[in-house]
Each structure stands twice: as C-alpha cells, then as structure tokens.
C-alpha atoms as a printed R data frame, in Angstrom:
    type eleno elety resid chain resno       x       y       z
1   ATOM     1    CA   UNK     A     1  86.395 -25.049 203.927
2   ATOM     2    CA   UNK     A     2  83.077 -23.176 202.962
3   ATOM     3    CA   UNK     A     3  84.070 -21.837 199.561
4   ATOM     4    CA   UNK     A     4  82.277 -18.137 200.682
5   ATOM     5    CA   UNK     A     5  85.655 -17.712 202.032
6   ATOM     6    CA   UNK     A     6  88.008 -17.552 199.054
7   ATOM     7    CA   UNK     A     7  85.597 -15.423 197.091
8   ATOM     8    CA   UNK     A     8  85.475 -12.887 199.622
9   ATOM     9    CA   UNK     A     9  89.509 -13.493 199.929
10  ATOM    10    CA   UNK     A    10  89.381 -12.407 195.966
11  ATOM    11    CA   UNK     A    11  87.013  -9.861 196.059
12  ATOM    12    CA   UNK     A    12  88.201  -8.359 198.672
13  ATOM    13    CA   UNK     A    13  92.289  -8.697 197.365
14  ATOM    14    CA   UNK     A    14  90.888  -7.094 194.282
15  ATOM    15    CA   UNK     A    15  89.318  -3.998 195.733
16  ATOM    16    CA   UNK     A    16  92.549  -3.406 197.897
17  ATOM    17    CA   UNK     A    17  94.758  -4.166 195.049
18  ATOM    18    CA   UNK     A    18  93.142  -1.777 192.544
19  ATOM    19    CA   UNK     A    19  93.331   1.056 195.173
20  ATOM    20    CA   UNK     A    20  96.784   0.349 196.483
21  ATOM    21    CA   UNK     A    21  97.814   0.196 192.618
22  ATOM    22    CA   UNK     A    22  96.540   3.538 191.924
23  ATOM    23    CA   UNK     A    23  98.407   5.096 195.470
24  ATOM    24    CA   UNK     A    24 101.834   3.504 193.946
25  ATOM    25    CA   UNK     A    25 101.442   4.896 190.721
26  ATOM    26    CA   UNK     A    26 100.470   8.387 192.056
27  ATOM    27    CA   UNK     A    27 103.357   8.512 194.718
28  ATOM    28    CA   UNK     A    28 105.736   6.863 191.780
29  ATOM    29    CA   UNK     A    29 105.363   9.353 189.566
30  ATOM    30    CA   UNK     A    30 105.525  12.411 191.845
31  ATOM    31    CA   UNK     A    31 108.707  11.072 192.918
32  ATOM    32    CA   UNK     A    32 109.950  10.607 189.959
33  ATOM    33    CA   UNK     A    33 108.952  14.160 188.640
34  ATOM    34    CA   UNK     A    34 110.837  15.617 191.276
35  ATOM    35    CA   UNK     A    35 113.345  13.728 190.717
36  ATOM    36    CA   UNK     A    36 113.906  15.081 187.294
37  ATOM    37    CA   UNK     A    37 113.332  12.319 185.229
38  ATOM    38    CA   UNK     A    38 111.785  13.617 182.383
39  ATOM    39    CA   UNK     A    39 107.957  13.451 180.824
40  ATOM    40    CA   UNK     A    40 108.856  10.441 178.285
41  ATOM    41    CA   UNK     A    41 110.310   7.831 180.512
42  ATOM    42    CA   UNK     A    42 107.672   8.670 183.003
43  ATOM    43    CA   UNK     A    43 104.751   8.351 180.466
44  ATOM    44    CA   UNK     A    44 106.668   5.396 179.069
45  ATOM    45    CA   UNK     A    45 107.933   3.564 182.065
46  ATOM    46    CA   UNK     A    46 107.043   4.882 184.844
47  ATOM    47    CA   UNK     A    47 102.937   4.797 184.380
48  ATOM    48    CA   UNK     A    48 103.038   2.335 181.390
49  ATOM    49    CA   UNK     A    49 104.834  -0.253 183.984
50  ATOM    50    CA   UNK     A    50 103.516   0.874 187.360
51  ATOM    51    CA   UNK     A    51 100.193  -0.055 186.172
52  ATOM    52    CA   UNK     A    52 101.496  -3.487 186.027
53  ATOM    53    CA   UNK     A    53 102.552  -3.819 189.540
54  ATOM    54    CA   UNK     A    54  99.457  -6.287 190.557
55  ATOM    55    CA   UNK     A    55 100.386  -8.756 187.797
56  ATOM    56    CA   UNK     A    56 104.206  -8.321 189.146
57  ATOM    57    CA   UNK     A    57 103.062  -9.147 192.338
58  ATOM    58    CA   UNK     A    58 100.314 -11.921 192.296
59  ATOM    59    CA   UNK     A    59 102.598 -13.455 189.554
60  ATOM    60    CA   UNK     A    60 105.618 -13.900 191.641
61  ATOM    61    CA   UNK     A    61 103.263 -14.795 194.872
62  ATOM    62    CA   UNK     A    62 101.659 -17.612 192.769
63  ATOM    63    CA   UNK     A    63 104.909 -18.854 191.221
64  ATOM    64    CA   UNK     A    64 106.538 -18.915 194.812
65  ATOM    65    CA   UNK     A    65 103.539 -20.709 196.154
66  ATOM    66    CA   UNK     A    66 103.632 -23.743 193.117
67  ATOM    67    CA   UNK     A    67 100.847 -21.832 190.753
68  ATOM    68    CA   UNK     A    68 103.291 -20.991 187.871
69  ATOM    69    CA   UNK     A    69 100.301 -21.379 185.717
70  ATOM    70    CA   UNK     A    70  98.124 -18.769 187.386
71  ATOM    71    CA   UNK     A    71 101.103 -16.497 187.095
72  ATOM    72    CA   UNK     A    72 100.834 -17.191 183.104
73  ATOM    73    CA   UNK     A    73  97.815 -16.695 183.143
74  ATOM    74    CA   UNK     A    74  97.599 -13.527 184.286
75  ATOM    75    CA   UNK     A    75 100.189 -12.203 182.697
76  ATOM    76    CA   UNK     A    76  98.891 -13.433 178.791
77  ATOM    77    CA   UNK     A    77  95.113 -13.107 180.234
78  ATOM    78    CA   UNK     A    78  96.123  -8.503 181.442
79  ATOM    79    CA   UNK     A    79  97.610  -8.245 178.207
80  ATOM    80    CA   UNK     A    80  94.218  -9.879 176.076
81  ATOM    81    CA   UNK     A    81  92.543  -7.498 178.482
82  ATOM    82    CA   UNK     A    82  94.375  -4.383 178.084
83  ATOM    83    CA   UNK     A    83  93.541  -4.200 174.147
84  ATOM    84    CA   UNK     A    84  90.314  -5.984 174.226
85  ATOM    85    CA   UNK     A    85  88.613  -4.907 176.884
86  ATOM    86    CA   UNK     A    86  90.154  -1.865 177.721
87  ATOM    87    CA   UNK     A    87  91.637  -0.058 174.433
88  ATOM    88    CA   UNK     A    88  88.361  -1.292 172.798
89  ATOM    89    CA   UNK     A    89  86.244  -0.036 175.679
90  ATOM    90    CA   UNK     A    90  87.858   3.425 174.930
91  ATOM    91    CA   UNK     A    91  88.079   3.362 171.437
92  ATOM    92    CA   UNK     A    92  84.272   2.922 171.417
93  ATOM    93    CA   UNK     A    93  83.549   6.151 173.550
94  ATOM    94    CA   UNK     A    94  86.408   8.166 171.890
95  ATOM    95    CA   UNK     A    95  87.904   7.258 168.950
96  ATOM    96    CA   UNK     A    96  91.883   7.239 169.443
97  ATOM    97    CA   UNK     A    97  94.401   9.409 167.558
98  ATOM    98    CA   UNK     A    98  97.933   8.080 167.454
99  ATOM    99    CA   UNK     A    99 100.738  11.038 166.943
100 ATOM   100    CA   UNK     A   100 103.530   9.238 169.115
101 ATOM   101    CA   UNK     A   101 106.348   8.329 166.820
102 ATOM   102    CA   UNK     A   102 107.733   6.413 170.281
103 ATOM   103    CA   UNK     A   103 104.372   4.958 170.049
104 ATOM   104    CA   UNK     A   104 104.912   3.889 166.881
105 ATOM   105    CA   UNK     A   105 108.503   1.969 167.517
106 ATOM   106    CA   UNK     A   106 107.220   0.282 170.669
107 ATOM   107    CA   UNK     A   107 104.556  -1.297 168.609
108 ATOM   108    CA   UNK     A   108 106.703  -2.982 166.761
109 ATOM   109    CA   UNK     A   109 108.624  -3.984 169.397
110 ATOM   110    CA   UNK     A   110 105.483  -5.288 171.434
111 ATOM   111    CA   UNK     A   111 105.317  -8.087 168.113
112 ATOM   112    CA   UNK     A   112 108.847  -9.158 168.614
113 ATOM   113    CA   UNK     A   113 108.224 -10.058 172.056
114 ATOM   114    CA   UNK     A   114 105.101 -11.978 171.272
115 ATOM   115    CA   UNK     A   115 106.807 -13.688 168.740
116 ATOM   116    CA   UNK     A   116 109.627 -14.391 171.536
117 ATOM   117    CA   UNK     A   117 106.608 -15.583 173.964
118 ATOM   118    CA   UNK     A   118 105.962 -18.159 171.388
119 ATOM   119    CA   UNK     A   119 109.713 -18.836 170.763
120 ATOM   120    CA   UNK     A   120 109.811 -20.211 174.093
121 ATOM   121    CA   UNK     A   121 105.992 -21.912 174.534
122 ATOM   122    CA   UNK     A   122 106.943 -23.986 171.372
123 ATOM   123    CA   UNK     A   123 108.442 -27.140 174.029
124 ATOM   124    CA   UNK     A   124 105.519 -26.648 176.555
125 ATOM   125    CA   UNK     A   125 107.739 -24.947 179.380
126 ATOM   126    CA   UNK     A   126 109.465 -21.847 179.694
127 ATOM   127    CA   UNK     A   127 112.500 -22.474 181.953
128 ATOM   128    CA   UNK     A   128 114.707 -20.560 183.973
129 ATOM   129    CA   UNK     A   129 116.899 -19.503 181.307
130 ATOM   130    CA   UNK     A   130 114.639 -18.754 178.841
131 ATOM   131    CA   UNK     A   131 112.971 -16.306 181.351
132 ATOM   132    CA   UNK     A   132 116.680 -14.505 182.472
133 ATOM   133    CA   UNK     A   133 116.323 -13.971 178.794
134 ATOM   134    CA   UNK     A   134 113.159 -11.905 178.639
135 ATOM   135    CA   UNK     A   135 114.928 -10.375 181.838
136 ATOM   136    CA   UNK     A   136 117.890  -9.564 179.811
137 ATOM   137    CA   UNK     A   137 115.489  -8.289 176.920
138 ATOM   138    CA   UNK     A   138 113.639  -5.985 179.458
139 ATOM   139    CA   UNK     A   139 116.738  -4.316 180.899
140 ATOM   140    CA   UNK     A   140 117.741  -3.375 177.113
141 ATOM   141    CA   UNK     A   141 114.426  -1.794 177.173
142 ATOM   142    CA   UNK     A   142 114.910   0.374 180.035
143 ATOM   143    CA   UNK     A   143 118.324   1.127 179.045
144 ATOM   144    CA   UNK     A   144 117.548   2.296 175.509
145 ATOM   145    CA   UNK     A   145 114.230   4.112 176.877
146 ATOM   146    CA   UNK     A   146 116.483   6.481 179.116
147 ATOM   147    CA   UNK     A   147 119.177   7.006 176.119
148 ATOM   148    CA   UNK     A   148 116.156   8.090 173.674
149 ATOM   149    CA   UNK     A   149 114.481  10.450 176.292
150 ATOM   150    CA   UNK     A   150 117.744  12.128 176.392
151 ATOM   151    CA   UNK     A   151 118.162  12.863 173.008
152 ATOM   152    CA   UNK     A   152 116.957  15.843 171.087
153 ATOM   153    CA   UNK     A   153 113.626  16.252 170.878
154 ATOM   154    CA   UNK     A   154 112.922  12.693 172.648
155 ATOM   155    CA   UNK     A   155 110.819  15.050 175.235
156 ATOM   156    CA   UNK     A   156 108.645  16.802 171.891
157 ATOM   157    CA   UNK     A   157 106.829  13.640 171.409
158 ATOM   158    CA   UNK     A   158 103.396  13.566 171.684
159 ATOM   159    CA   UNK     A   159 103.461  11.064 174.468
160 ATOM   160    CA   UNK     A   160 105.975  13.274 176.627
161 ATOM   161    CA   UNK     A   161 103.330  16.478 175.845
162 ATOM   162    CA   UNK     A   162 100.729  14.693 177.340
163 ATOM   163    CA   UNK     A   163 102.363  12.993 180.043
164 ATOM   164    CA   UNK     A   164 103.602  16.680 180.977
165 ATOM   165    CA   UNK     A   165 100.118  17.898 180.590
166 ATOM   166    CA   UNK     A   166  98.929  15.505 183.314
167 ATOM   167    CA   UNK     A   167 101.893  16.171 185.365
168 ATOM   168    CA   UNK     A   168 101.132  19.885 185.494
169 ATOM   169    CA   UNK     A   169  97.833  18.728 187.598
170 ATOM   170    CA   UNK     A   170  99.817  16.643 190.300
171 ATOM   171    CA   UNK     A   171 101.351  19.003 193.356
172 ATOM   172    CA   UNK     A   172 102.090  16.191 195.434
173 ATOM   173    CA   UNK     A   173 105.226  16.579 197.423
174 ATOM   174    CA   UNK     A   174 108.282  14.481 197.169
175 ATOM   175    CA   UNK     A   175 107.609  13.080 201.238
176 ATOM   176    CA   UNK     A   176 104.299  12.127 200.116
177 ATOM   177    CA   UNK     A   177 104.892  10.644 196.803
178 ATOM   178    CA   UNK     A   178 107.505   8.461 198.942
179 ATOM   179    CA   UNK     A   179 104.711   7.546 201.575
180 ATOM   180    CA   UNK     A   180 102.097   7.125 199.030
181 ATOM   181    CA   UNK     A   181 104.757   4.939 196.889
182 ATOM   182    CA   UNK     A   182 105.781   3.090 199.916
183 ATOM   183    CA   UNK     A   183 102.569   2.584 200.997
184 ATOM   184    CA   UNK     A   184 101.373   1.233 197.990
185 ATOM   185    CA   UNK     A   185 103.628  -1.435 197.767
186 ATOM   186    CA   UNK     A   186 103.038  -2.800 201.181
187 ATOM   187    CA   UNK     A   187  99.229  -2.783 200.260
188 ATOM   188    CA   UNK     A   188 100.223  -4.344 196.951
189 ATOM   189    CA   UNK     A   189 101.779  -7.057 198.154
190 ATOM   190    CA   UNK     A   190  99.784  -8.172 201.153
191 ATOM   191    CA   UNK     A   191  96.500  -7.975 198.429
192 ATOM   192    CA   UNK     A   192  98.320  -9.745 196.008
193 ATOM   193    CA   UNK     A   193  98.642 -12.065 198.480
194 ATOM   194    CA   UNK     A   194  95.225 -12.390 199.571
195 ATOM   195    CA   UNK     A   195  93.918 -13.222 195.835
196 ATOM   196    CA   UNK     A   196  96.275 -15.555 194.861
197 ATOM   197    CA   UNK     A   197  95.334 -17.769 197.957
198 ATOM   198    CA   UNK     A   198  91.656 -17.286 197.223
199 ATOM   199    CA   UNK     A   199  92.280 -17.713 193.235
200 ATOM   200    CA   UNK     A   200  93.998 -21.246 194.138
201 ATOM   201    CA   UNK     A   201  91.491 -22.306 196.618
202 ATOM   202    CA   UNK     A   202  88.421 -21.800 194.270
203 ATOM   203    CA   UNK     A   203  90.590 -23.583 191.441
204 ATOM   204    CA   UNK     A   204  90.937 -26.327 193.341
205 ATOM   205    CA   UNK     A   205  87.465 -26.848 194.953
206 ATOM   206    CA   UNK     A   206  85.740 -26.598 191.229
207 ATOM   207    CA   UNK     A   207  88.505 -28.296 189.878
208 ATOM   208    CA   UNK     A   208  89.565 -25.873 187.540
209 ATOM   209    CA   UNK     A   209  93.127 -25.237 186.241
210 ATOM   210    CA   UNK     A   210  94.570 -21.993 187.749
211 ATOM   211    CA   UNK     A   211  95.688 -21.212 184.411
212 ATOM   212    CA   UNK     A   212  91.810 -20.412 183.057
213 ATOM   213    CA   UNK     A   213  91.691 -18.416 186.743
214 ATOM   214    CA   UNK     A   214  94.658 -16.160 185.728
215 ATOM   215    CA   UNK     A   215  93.630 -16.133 182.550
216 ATOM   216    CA   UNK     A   216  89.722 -14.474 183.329
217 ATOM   217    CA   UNK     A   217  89.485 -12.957 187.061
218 ATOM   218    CA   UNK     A   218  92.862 -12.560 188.046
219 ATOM   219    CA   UNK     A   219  93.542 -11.045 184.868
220 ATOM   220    CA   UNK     A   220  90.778  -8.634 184.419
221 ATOM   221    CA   UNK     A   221  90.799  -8.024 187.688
222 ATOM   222    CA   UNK     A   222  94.651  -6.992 187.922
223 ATOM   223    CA   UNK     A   223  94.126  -4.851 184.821
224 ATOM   224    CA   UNK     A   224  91.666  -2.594 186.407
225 ATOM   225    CA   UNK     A   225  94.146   0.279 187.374
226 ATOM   226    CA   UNK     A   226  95.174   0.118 183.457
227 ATOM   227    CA   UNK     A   227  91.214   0.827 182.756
228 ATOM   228    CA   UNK     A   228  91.433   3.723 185.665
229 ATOM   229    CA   UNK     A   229  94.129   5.647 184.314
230 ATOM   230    CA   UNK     A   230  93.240   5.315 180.405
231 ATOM   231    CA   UNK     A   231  89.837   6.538 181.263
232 ATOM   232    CA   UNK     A   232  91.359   9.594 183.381
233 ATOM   233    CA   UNK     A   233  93.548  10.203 180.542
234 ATOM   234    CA   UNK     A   234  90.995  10.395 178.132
235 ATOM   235    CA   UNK     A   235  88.855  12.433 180.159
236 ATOM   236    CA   UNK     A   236  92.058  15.414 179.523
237 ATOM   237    CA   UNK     A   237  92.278  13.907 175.688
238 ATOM   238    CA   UNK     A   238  95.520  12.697 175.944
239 ATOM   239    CA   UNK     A   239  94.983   9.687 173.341
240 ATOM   240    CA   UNK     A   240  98.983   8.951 173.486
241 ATOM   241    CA   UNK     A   241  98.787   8.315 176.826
242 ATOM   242    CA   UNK     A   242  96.371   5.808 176.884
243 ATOM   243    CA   UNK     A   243  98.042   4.027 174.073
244 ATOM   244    CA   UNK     A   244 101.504   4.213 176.204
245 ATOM   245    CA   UNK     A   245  99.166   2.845 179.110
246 ATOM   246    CA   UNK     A   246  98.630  -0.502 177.584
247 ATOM   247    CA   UNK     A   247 101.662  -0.846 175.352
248 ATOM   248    CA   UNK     A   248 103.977  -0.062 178.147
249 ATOM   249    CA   UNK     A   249 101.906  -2.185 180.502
250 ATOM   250    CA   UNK     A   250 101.979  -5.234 177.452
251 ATOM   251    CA   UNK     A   251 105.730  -5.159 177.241
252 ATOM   252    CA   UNK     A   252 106.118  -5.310 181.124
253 ATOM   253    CA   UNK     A   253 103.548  -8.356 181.287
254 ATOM   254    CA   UNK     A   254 105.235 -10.083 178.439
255 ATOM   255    CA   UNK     A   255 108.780  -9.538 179.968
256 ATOM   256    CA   UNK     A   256 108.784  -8.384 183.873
257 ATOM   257    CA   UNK     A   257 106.183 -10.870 185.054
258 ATOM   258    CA   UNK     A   258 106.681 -13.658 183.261
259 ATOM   259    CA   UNK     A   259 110.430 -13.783 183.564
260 ATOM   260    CA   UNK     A   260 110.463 -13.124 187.037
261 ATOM   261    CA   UNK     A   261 107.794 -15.670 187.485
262 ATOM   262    CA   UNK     A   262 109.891 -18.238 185.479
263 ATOM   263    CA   UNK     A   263 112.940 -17.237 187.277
264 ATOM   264    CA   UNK     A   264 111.267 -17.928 190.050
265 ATOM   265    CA   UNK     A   265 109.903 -21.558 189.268
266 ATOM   266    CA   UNK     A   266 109.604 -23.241 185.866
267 ATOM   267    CA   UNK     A   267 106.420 -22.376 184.298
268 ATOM   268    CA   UNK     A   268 104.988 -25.695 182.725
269 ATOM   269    CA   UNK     A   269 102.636 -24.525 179.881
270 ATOM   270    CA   UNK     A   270 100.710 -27.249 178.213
271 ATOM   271    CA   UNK     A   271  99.707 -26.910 174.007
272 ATOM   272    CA   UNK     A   272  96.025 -24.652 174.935
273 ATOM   273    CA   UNK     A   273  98.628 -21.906 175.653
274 ATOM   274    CA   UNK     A   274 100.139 -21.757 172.709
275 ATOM   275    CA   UNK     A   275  97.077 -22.808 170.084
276 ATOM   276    CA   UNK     A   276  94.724 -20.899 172.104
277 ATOM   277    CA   UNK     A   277  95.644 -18.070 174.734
278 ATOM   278    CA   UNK     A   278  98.922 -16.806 172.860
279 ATOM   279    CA   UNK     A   279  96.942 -17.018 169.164
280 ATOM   280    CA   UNK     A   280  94.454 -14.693 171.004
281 ATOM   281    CA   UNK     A   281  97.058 -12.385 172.501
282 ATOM   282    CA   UNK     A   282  99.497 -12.064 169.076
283 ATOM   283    CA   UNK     A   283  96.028 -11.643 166.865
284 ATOM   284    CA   UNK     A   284  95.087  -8.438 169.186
285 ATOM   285    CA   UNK     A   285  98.647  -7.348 168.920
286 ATOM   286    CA   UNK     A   286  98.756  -7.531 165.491
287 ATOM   287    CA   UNK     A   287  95.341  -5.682 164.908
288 ATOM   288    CA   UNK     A   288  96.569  -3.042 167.402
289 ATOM   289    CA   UNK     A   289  99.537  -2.217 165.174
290 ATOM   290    CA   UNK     A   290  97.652  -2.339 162.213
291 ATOM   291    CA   UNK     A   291  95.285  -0.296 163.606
292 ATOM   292    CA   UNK     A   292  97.490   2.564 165.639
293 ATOM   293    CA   UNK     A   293 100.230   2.527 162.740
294 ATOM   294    CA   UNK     A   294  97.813   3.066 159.913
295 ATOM   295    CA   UNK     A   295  97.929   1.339 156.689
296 ATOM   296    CA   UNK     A   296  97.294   2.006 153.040
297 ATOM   297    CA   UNK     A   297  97.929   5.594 153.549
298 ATOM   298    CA   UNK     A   298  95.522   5.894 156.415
299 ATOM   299    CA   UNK     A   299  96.378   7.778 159.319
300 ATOM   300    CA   UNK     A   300  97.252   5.672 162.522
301 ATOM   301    CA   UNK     A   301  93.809   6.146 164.785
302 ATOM   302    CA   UNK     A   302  91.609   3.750 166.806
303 ATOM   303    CA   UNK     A   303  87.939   4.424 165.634
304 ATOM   304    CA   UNK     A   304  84.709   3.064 167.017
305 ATOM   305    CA   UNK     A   305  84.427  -0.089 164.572
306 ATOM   306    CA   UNK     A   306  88.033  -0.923 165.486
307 ATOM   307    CA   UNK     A   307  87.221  -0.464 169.131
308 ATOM   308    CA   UNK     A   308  83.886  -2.541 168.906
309 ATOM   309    CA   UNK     A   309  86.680  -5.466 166.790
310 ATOM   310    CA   UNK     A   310  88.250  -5.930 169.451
311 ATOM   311    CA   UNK     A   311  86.248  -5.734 172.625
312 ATOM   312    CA   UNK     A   312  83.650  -8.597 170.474
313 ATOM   313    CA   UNK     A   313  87.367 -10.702 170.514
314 ATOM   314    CA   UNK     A   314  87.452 -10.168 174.074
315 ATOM   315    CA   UNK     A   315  84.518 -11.420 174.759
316 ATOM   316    CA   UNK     A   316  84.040 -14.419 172.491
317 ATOM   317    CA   UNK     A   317  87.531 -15.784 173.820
318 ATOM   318    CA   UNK     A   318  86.551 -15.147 177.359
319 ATOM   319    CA   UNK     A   319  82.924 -16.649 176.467
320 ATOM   320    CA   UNK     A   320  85.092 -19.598 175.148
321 ATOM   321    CA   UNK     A   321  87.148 -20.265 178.389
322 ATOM   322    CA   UNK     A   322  84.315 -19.992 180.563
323 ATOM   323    CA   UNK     A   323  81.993 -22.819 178.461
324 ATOM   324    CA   UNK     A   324  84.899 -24.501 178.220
325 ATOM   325    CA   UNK     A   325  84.971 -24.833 181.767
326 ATOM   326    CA   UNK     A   326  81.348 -25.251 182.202
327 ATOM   327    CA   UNK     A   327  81.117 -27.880 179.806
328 ATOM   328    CA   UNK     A   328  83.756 -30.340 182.381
C-alpha cells in the first residue's frame, strides 16, 4: 500500500475531527443551557469533557481494533499536551490568574488520579478491573460535581461567572444545539475512525510502536479543540475557563478514555510508560498545581516564565520520543 494513503487518512481524520469536535461542544452546551443545568457543571463538565470527545473516540476505536497502546497513548500523550503545549502556549501570551476555588479542589484531585494511573502501570497492564475502577472513580466525579453546583454559592465561583459570561454570547436554539450535537458525534466517530486506521498503518510500515503514535500525532492532534476553545476563552479573559478546559479535559483522559479503553481490551503497557511517559505527565501535573495554587504566600497565577517551563518540557520530551524513534 503506498504509504501517501494513511497520511492523507490522518490528516484528513484530523481536520474533520477538530471541526466535528468543536460542532459537539457548541450544540452540547446549548442544549444543556436550555436545559437548565447550571454555569458550573457546564464549565466543569460539560466543555472541560466535551473537549475530550476525540480521545474518547479514537481511544475506544483503537482498543476495539487491537491498538490498546495507541489508545494509551493518546490519552497520557492529550494530557502532556494540554499543560505543555497548550496551558504553556497561553500562559506565554497572557499570563493566567486563578480565582476558582473549584479550580483549586480539582487540582488536587487531578494528582490523585495520576498517582492512581501509576497505581495500576506498576505490573505493566491495566486490566479490565482496574479500568471499571477509574470508571467507578469517574462516576463519583460526576455525581459529586452536580451535588456541589447545587449548593449555595456553587454557581458564584469564578469558573461558573465566566462560563455564564460566554454563555450570554451563544443564542443557539435547543433544535439546533441537538442537530449540531448529533451531528457532531456522527462526524466524530466516522473521523476517529479514519485516523486510527491511518495512525496504525503508518506504525506499522515504519515499524514504530503505536504507543509513540498516540503519544505525539494522535495526541496533539486530538487536543486541538482544547487549544481552540482556551484561546477563544482568553480572547473574553476568562482565565478560569481555560484552566477548567484542561483540568476537566485531564481528569476525563485519565479516567473516561482509558477505562473505557481498558474495559474494552486489556491495555498491555510495557516499563517506558511508567519511567518515561507517566514521569512526564505527573511532573507537569505537579508544576501545574504548584503553579495555579500558589505557594509561599504567592497568589495562584500562571505567568510567562511558568508558561515558557512548561511548553520547553513539552518539547524536549516530544524531541525525545521522536530521536528515539529516529535513532531505530
């Protein structure tokens, strides 16, 4: 097969992906604003996770189709992404105020589930069980997101303000926010499609693990409607929500797509994951919270030096995978 073929096949997955990602999140949060739920659990949830749709989709595509570790990959690779690439990206036009006190507990919470992620790497697979657990852990999530958004003053956070700001700017009508939601999905999944099978067909013709593939272009690639909507959120100044952007997205990655992935098929995970690709990911975690939470007194912020910290991580560990790969 002339390898042209699969690059188009992810090029071309990745262009439809990105814009059928944006037309689900659009349509899923008009329908859930008219709806009623309220400005929290859609800045939280509903945005923080929708964004995360690709990796939910070419995950569980590659798992069903025997490329567990592309579907680790990505999932690990978006989140190294989201605060490398993207929150450092940001950080280095605008410096990033953090007033979210939700903001503040999810960060915490976004280190005990990298800690669990390495819980579970530590025998080199993460079976079935083991990913019904981060299941279980996610639907806890949820469950305790909707109790807190309903108690007094849960919508006076600084994430719900600015989620509500940006809501004030959307008129779209429940029928279309179905359509567009619908619509999206379909588009999601047939693209997600589309670049898994090119992903694996390039990984096999340079002989190249599909793990390092999730890990670098299906990862930054899925990530891109993360970059779109913290961009268009910091256009309007609404630092929480970019924050929410990638922490809600991180927690979904960690949870969502690998545990359905798992569920799904076994995901085999040899010792690079855990000495190299999770070290990464729990390093920028850790740096993030230290970072948005504040420390010695200092106010929680993301300013340009911390920005240009982590995007130079970014790009030494993905200048690492890909001479490690030109070096075989």
């Amino acid at each position: 097969m002339a390898i042209w073929l699969p690059v188009v096949a992810i090029v071309v997955g990745l262009v439809i992906l990105v814009w059928s990602a944006e037309r689900f999140v659009d349509g899923a949060v008009a329908t859930s604003r008219h709806l009623g739920l309220s400005p929290l659990l859609i800045g939280m949830l509903v945005i923080g996770f929708g964004t995360s749709a690709p990796e939910l989709m070419v995950s569980a595509l590659a798992s069903l189709e025997g490329s567990p570790g592309l579907a680790l990959g990505n999932a690990y690779g978006s989140n190294i992404t989201n605060i490398g690439l993207i929150l450092g990206l940001v950080a280095l036009i605008s410096p990033l105020a953090v007033h979210s006190q939700v903001l503040r507990q999810e960060l915490p919470l976004l280190g005990g589930v990298t800690l669990l992620a390495a819980w579970q790497l530590r025998d080199g697979v993460i079976s079935g069980g083991e990913s019904i657990v981060l299941l279980v852990v996610l639907a806890l999530f949820i469950g305790f997101s909707i109790w807190r958004s309903r108690q007094r003053g849960g919508n006076e956070d600084a994430l719900a303000s600015d989620t509500a700001e940006s809501l004030e700017q959307q008129s779209m009508s429940l029928l279309r926010g179905v359509l567009w939601t619908l619509l999206g999905l379909t588009l999601l999944i047939v693209s997600s499609r589309i670049l898994v099978w090119g992903a694996v067909e390039i990984a096999a013709a340079y002989g190249v693990s599909d793990l390092i593939i999730g890990l670098t272009v299906v990862a930054v690639g899925t990530s891109l409607p993360e970059l779109a909507s913290s961009i268009s959120a910091l256009r309007r100044r609404e630092h929480d929500l970019v924050l929410g952007n990638v922490v809600g997205s991180n927690l979904f990655n960690t949870l969502a797509v690998v545990g359905l992935a798992g569920v799904i098929t076994p995901i085999e995970a040899g010792p690079e994951v855990l000495a190299r690709d999770w070290l990464v990911m729990a390093l920028m975690t850790g740096l993030l919270a230290l970072f948005a939470l504040g420390w010695r007194g200092r106010p929680g912020r993301l300013n340009r030096y911390e920005g240009a910290t982590l995007l130079a991580l970014f790009v030494a560990y993905t200048g690492y995978l890909v001479s490690s790969v030109m070096a075989v």
